[in-house]
PDB file of C-alpha atoms in Angstrom:
ATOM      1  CA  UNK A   1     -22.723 -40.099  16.261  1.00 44.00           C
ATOM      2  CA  UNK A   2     -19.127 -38.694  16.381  1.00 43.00           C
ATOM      3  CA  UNK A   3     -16.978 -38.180  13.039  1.00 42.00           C
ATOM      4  CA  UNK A   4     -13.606 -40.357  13.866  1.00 43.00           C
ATOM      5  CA  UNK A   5     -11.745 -39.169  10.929  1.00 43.00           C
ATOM      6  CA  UNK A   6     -11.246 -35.652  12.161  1.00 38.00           C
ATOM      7  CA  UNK A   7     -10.542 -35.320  15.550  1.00 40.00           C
ATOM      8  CA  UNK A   8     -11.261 -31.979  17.858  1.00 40.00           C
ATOM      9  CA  UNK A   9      -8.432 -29.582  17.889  1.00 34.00           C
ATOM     10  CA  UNK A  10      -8.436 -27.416  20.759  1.00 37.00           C
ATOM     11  CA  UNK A  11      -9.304 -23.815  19.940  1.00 37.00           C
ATOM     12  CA  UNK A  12      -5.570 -21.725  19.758  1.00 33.00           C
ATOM     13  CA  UNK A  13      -5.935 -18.227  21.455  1.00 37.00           C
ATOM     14  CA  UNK A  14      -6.867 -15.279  19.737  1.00 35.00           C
ATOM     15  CA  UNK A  15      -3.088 -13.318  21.061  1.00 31.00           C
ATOM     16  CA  UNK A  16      -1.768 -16.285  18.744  1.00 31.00           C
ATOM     17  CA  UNK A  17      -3.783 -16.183  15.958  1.00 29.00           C
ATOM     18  CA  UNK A  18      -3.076 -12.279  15.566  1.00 31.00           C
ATOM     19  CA  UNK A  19       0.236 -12.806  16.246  1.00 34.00           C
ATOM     20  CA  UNK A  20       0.705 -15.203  13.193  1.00 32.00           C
ATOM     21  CA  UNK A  21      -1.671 -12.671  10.838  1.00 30.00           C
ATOM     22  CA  UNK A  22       0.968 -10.230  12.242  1.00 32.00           C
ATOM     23  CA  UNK A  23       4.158 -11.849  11.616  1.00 32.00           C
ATOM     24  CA  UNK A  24       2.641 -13.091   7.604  1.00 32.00           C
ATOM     25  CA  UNK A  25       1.602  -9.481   7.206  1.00 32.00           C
ATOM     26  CA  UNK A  26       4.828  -8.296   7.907  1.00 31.00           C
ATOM     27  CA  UNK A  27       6.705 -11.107   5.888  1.00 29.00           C
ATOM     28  CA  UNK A  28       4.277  -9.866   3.016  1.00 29.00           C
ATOM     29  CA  UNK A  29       5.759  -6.408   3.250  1.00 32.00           C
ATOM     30  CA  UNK A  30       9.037  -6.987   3.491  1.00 33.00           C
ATOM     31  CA  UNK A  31       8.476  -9.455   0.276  1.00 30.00           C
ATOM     32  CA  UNK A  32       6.264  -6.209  -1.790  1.00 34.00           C
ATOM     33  CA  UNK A  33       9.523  -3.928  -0.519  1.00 37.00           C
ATOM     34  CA  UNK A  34      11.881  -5.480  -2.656  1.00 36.00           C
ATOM     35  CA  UNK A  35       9.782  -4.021  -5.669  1.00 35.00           C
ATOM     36  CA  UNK A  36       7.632  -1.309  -4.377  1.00 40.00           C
ATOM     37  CA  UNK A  37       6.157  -0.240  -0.908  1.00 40.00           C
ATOM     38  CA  UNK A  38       2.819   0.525   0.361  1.00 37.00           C
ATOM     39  CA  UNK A  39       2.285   3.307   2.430  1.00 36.00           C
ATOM     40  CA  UNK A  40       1.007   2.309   6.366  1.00 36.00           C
ATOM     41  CA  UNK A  41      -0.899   5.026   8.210  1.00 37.00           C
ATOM     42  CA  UNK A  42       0.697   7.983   7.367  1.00 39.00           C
ATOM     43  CA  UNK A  43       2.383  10.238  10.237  1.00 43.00           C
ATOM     44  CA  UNK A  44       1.613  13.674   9.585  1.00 59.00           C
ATOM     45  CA  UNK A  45       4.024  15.519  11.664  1.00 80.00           C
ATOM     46  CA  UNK A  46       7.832  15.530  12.338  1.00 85.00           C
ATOM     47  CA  UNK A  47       9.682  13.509  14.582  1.00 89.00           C
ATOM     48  CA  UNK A  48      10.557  14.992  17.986  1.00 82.00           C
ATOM     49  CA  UNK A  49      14.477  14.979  16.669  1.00 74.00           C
ATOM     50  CA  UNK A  50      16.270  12.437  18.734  1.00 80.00           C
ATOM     51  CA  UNK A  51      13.752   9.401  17.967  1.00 87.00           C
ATOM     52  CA  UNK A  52      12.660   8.141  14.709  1.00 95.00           C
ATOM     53  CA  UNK A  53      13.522   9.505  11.195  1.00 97.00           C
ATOM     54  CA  UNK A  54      12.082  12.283   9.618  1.00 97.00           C
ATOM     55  CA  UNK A  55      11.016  12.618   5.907  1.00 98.00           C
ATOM     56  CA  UNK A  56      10.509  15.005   3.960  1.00 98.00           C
ATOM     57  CA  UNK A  57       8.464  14.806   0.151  1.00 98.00           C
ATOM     58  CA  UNK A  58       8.896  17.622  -2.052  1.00 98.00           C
ATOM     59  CA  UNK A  59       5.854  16.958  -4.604  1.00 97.00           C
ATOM     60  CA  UNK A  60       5.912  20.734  -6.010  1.00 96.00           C
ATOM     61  CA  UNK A  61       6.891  19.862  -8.987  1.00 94.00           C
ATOM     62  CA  UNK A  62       4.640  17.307  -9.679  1.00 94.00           C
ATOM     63  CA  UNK A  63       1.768  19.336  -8.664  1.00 92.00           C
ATOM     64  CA  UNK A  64       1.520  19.317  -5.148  1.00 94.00           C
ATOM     65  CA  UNK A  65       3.236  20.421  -2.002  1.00 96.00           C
ATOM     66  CA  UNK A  66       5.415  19.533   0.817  1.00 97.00           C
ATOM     67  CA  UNK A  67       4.989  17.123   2.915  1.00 97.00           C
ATOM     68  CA  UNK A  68       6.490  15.799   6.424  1.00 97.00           C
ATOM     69  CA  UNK A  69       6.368  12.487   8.284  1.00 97.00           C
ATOM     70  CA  UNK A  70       7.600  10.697  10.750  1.00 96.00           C
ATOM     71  CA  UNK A  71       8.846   6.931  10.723  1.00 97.00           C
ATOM     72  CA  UNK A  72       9.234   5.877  14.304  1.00 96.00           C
ATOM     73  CA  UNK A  73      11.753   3.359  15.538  1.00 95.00           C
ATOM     74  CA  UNK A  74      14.869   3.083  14.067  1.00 96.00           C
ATOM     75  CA  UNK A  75      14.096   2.458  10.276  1.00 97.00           C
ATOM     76  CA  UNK A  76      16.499  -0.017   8.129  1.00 97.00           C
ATOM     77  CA  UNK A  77      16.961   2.072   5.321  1.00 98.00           C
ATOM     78  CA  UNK A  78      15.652   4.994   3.504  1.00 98.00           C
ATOM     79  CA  UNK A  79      13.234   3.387   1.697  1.00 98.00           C
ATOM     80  CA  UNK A  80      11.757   1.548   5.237  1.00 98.00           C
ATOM     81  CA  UNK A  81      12.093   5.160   6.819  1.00 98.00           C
ATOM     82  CA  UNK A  82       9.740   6.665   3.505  1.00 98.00           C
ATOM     83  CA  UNK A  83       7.042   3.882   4.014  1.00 98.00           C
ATOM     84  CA  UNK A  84       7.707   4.117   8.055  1.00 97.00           C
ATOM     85  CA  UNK A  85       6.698   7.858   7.414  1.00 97.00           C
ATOM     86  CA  UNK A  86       3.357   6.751   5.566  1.00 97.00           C
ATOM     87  CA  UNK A  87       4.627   7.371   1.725  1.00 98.00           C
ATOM     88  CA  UNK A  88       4.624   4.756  -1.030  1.00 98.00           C
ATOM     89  CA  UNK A  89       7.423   4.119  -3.553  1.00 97.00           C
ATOM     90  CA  UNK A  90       7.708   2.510  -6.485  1.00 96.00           C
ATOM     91  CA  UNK A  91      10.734   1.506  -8.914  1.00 95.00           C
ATOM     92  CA  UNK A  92      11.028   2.149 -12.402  1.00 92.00           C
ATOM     93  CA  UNK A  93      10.493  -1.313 -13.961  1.00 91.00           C
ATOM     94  CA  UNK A  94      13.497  -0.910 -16.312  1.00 90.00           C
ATOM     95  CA  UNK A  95      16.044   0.063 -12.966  1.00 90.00           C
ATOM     96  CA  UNK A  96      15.165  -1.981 -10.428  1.00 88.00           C
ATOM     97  CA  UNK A  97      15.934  -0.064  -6.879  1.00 91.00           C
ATOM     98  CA  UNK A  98      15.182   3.670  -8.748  1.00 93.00           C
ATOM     99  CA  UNK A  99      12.743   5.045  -7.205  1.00 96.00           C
ATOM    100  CA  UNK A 100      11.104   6.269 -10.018  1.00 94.00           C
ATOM    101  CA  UNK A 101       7.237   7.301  -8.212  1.00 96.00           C
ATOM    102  CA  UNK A 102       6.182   8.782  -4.614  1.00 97.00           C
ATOM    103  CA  UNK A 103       2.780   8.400  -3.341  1.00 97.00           C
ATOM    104  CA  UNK A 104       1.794   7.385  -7.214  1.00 96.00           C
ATOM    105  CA  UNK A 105       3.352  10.700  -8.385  1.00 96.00           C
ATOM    106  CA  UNK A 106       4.385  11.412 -11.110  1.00 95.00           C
ATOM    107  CA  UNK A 107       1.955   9.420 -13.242  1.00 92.00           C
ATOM    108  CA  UNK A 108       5.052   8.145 -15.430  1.00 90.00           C
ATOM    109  CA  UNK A 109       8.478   6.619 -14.383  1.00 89.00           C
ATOM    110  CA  UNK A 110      11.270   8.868 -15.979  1.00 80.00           C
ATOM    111  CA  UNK A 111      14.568   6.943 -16.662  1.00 78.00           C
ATOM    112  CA  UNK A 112      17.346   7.798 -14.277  1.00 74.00           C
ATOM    113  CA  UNK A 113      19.520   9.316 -17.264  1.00 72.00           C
ATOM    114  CA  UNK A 114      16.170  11.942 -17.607  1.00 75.00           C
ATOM    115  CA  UNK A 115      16.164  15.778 -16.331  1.00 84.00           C
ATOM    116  CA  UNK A 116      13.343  14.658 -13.955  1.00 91.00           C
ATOM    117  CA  UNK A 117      13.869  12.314 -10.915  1.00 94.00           C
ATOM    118  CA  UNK A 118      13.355  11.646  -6.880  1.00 95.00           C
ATOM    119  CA  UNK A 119      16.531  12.869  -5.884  1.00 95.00           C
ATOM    120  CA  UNK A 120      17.718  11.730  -2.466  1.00 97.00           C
ATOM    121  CA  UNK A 121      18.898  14.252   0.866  1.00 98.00           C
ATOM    122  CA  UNK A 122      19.663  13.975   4.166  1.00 97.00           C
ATOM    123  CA  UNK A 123      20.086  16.339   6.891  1.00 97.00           C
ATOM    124  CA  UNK A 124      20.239  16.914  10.784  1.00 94.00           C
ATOM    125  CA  UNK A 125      17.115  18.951  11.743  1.00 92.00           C
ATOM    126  CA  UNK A 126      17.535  22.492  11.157  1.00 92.00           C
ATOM    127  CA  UNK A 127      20.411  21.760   9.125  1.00 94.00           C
ATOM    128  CA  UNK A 128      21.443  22.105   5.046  1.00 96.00           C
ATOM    129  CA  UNK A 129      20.326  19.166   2.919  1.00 98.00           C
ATOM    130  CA  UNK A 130      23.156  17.139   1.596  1.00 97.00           C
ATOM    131  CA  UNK A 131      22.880  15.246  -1.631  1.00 96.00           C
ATOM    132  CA  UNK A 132      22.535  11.600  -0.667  1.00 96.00           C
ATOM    133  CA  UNK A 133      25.484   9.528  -2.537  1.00 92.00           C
ATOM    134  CA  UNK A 134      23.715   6.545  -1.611  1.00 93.00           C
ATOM    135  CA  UNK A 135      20.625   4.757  -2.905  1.00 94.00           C
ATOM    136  CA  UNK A 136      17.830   4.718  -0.261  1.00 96.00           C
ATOM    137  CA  UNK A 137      17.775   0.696  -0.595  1.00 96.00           C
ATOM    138  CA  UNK A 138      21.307   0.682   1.077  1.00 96.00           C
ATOM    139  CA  UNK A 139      21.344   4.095   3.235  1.00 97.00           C
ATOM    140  CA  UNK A 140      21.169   3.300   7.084  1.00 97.00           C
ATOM    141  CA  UNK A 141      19.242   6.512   8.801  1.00 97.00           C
ATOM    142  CA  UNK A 142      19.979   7.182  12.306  1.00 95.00           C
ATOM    143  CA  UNK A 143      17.426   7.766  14.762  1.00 95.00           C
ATOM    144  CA  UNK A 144      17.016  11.596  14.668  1.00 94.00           C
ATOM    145  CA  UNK A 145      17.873  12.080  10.899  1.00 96.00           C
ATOM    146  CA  UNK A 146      15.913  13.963   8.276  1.00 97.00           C
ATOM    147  CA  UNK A 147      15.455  12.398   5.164  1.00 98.00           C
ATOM    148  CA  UNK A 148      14.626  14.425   2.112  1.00 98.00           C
ATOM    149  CA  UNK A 149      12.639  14.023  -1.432  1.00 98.00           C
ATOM    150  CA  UNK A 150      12.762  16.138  -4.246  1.00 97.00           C
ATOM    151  CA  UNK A 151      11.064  15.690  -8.104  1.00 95.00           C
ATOM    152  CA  UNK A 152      12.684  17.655 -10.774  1.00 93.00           C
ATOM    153  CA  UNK A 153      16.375  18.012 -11.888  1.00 91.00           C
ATOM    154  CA  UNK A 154      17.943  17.155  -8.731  1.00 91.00           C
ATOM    155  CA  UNK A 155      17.292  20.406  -6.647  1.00 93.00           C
ATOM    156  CA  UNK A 156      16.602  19.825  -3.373  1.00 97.00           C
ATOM    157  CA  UNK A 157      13.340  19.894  -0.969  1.00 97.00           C
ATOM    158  CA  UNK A 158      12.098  23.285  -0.854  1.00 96.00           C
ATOM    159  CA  UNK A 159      12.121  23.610   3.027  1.00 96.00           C
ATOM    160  CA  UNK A 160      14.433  23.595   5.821  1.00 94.00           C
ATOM    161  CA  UNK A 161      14.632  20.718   7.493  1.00 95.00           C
ATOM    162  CA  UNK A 162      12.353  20.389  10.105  1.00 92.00           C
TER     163      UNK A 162
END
């Protein structure tokens, strides 16, 4: 005996299937990104300084060290090259598009008016660090550029860029 009230779809192919997991997984990031980012696999090294962006996470001050990454591609923004790179963000709740925590650190938002904050750099490898006067939201990073991190009262990262 045959059910007639639901009739045999054909199986779809697998490359499809992933394909639309894919493209929802992606349309689910780009959705969490408008409020905070989660980090993909993290790239532990820097780029090779004509493709991708690199980033560099000053954490000293916050208890930890230095850290490089690499987001390959061509990244949007700042804040897609950070998460590109394989580092989190988050925004203060009361400033939306302050990036108030890195990688969960530190374990409080400080307001933007504070003596503590993420400041934002950019450089050319091997270059000085200039104080971003752009939010990462709306900062386009070319291919080859170094972005830069720092907690504290708006020094910048402790390094050269790489």
């Amino acid at each position: 005996m045959t059910d007639t009230l639901t009739p045999a779809r054909p199986a779809r192919p697998a490359r499809r299937t992933l394909g639309s997991i894919a493209a929802a997984a992606a349309l689910t990031a780009g959705l969490l990104g408008a409020s905070a980012a989660q980090a993909p696999q993290a790239h532990a090294a820097a780029c090779d300084g004509t493709t991708g962006v690199t980033v560099v996470v000053d954490f000293t001050a916050v208890g930890g060290g230095i850290e490089t990454g690499c987001a390959p591609g061509d990244p949007a923004s700042g804040l897609a090259a950070l998460t590109g790179a394989g580092f989190s963000y988050a925004f203060h709740p009361r400033f939306p598009g302050f990036v108030c925590k890195i990688n969960s650190l530190p374990t409080t938002c400080t307001n933007p008016t504070g003596s503590a904050y993420w400041s934002y750099w950019h450089a050319q490898h091997g270059g000085p660090w200039s104080y971003s006067n752009l939010g990462a939201g709306s900062y386009n990073p070319a291919p080859g550029d170094v972005e830069g991190w720092s907690f504290g009262a708006g020094a910048q990262p402790g390094i050269t860029a790489p």
